[in-house]
One Martini backbone bead per residue (centre of mass of N, CA, C, O) as a GRO file, in nm:
protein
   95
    1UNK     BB    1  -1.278   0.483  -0.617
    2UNK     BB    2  -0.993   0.440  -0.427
    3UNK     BB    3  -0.664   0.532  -0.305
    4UNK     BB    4  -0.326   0.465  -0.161
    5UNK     BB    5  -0.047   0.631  -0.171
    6UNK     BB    6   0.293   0.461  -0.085
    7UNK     BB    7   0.594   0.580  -0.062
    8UNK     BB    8   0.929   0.410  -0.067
    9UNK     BB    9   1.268   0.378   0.111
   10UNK     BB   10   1.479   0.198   0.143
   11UNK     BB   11   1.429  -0.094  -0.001
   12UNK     BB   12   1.499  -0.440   0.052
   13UNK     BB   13   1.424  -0.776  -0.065
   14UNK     BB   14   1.401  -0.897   0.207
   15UNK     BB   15   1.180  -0.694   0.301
   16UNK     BB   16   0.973  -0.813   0.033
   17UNK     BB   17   0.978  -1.089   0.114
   18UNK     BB   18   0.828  -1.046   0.357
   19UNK     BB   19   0.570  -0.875   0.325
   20UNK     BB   20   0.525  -1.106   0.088
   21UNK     BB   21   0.442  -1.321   0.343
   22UNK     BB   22   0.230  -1.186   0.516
   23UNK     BB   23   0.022  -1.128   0.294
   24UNK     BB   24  -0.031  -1.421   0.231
   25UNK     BB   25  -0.089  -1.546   0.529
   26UNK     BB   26  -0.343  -1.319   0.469
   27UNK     BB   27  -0.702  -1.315   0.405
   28UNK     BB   28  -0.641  -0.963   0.441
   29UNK     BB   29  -0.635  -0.695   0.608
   30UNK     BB   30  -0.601  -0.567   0.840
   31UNK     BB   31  -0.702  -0.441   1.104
   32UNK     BB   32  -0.926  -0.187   1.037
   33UNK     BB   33  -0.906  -0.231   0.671
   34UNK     BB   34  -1.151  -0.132   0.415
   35UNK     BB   35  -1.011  -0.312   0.162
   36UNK     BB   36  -1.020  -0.423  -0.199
   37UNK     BB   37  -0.714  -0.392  -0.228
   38UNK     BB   38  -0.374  -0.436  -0.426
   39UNK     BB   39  -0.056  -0.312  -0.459
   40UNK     BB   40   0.311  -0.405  -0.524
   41UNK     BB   41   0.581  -0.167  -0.637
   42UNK     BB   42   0.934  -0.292  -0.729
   43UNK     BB   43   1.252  -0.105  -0.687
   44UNK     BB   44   1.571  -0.236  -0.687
   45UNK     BB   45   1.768   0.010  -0.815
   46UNK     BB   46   1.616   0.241  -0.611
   47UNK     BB   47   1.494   0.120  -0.346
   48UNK     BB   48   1.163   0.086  -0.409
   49UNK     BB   49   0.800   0.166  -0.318
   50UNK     BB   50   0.431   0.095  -0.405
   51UNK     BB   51   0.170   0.106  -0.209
   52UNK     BB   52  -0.198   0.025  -0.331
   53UNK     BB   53  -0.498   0.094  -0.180
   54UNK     BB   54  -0.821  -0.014  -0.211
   55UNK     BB   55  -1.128   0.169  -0.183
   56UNK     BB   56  -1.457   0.234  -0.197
   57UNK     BB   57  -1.470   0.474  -0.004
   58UNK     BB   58  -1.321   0.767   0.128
   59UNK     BB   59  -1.407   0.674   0.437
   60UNK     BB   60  -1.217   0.437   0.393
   61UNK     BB   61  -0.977   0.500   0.354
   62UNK     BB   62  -0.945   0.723   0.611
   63UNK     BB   63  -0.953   0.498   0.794
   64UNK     BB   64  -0.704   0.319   0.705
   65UNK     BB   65  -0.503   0.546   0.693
   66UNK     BB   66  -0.472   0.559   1.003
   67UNK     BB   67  -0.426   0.257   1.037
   68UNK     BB   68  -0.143   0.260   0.866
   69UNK     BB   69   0.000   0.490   1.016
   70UNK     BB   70   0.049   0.342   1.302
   71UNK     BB   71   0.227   0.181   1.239
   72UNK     BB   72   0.488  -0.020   1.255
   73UNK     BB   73   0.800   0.051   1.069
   74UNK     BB   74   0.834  -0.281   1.065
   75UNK     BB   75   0.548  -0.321   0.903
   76UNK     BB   76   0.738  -0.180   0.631
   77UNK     BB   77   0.948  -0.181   0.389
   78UNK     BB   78   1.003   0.145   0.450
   79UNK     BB   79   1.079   0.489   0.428
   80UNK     BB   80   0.825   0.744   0.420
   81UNK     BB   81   0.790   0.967   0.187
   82UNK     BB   82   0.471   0.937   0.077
   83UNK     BB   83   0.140   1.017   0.070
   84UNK     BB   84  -0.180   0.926  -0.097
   85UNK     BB   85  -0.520   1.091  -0.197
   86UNK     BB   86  -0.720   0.891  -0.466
   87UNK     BB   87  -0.914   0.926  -0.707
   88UNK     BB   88  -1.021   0.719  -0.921
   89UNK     BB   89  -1.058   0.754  -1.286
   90UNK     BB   90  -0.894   0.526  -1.453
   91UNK     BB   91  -0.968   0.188  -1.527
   92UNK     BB   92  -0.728  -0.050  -1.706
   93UNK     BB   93  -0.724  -0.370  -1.875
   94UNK     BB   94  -0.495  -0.523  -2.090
   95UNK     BB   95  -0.564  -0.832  -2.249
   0.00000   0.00000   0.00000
C-alpha cells in the first residue's frame, strides 16, 4: 500500500468544514484519482491540516497525485506546504 501525504497551512474551521461536506457528499474520490482511502487531520490550534491518501500500487498513488497536484487551490483546505510520497510499512489498528 502507498499513502500521499500533504501537509496544508493556514487552514480554518470554516474551510475544514466545506472540505468534509464535500468528502461526504461524494461516493469516491475525484475522477481520475484511484485511491482506496483517505484520512484527514486537522489541528485547529496551529491551524493545519494533513490529508493522507491511500493507493493501491505506486503507480496508482502517482497517477492521483498529478490529479491532485492540479486541483484548484479553492479546493483544498489551505495553503500546500509539502507533499510526500510514502510506501506504508506499517499499519496497525489498536482496540
Amino acid at each position: 500500500m502507498y499513502a500521499r501525504v500533504v501537509r496544508f497551512t493556514d487552514v480554518t474551521p470554516e474551510r475544514i468544514a466545506e472540505v468534509e461536506a464535500r468528502i461526504e457528499e461524494n461516493d469516491g474520490p475525484p475522477e481520475g484519482v484511484p485511491s482506496t482511502g483517505l484520512r484527514l487531520l486537522y489541528d485547529e490550534d496551529q491551524a493545519t491540516a494533513v490529508f493522507v491518501g491511500f493507493f493501491a500500487t505506486e503507480e496508482d498513488m502517482r497517477t492521483g497525485g498529478e490529479v491532485l497536484a492540479n486541483m484548484d487551490s479553492g479546493d483544498t483546505p489551505g495553503t500546500r506546504a509539502s507533499v510526500d510520497h510514502c510506501e506504508v510499512r506499517v499499519e496497525r489498528d489498536m482496540g
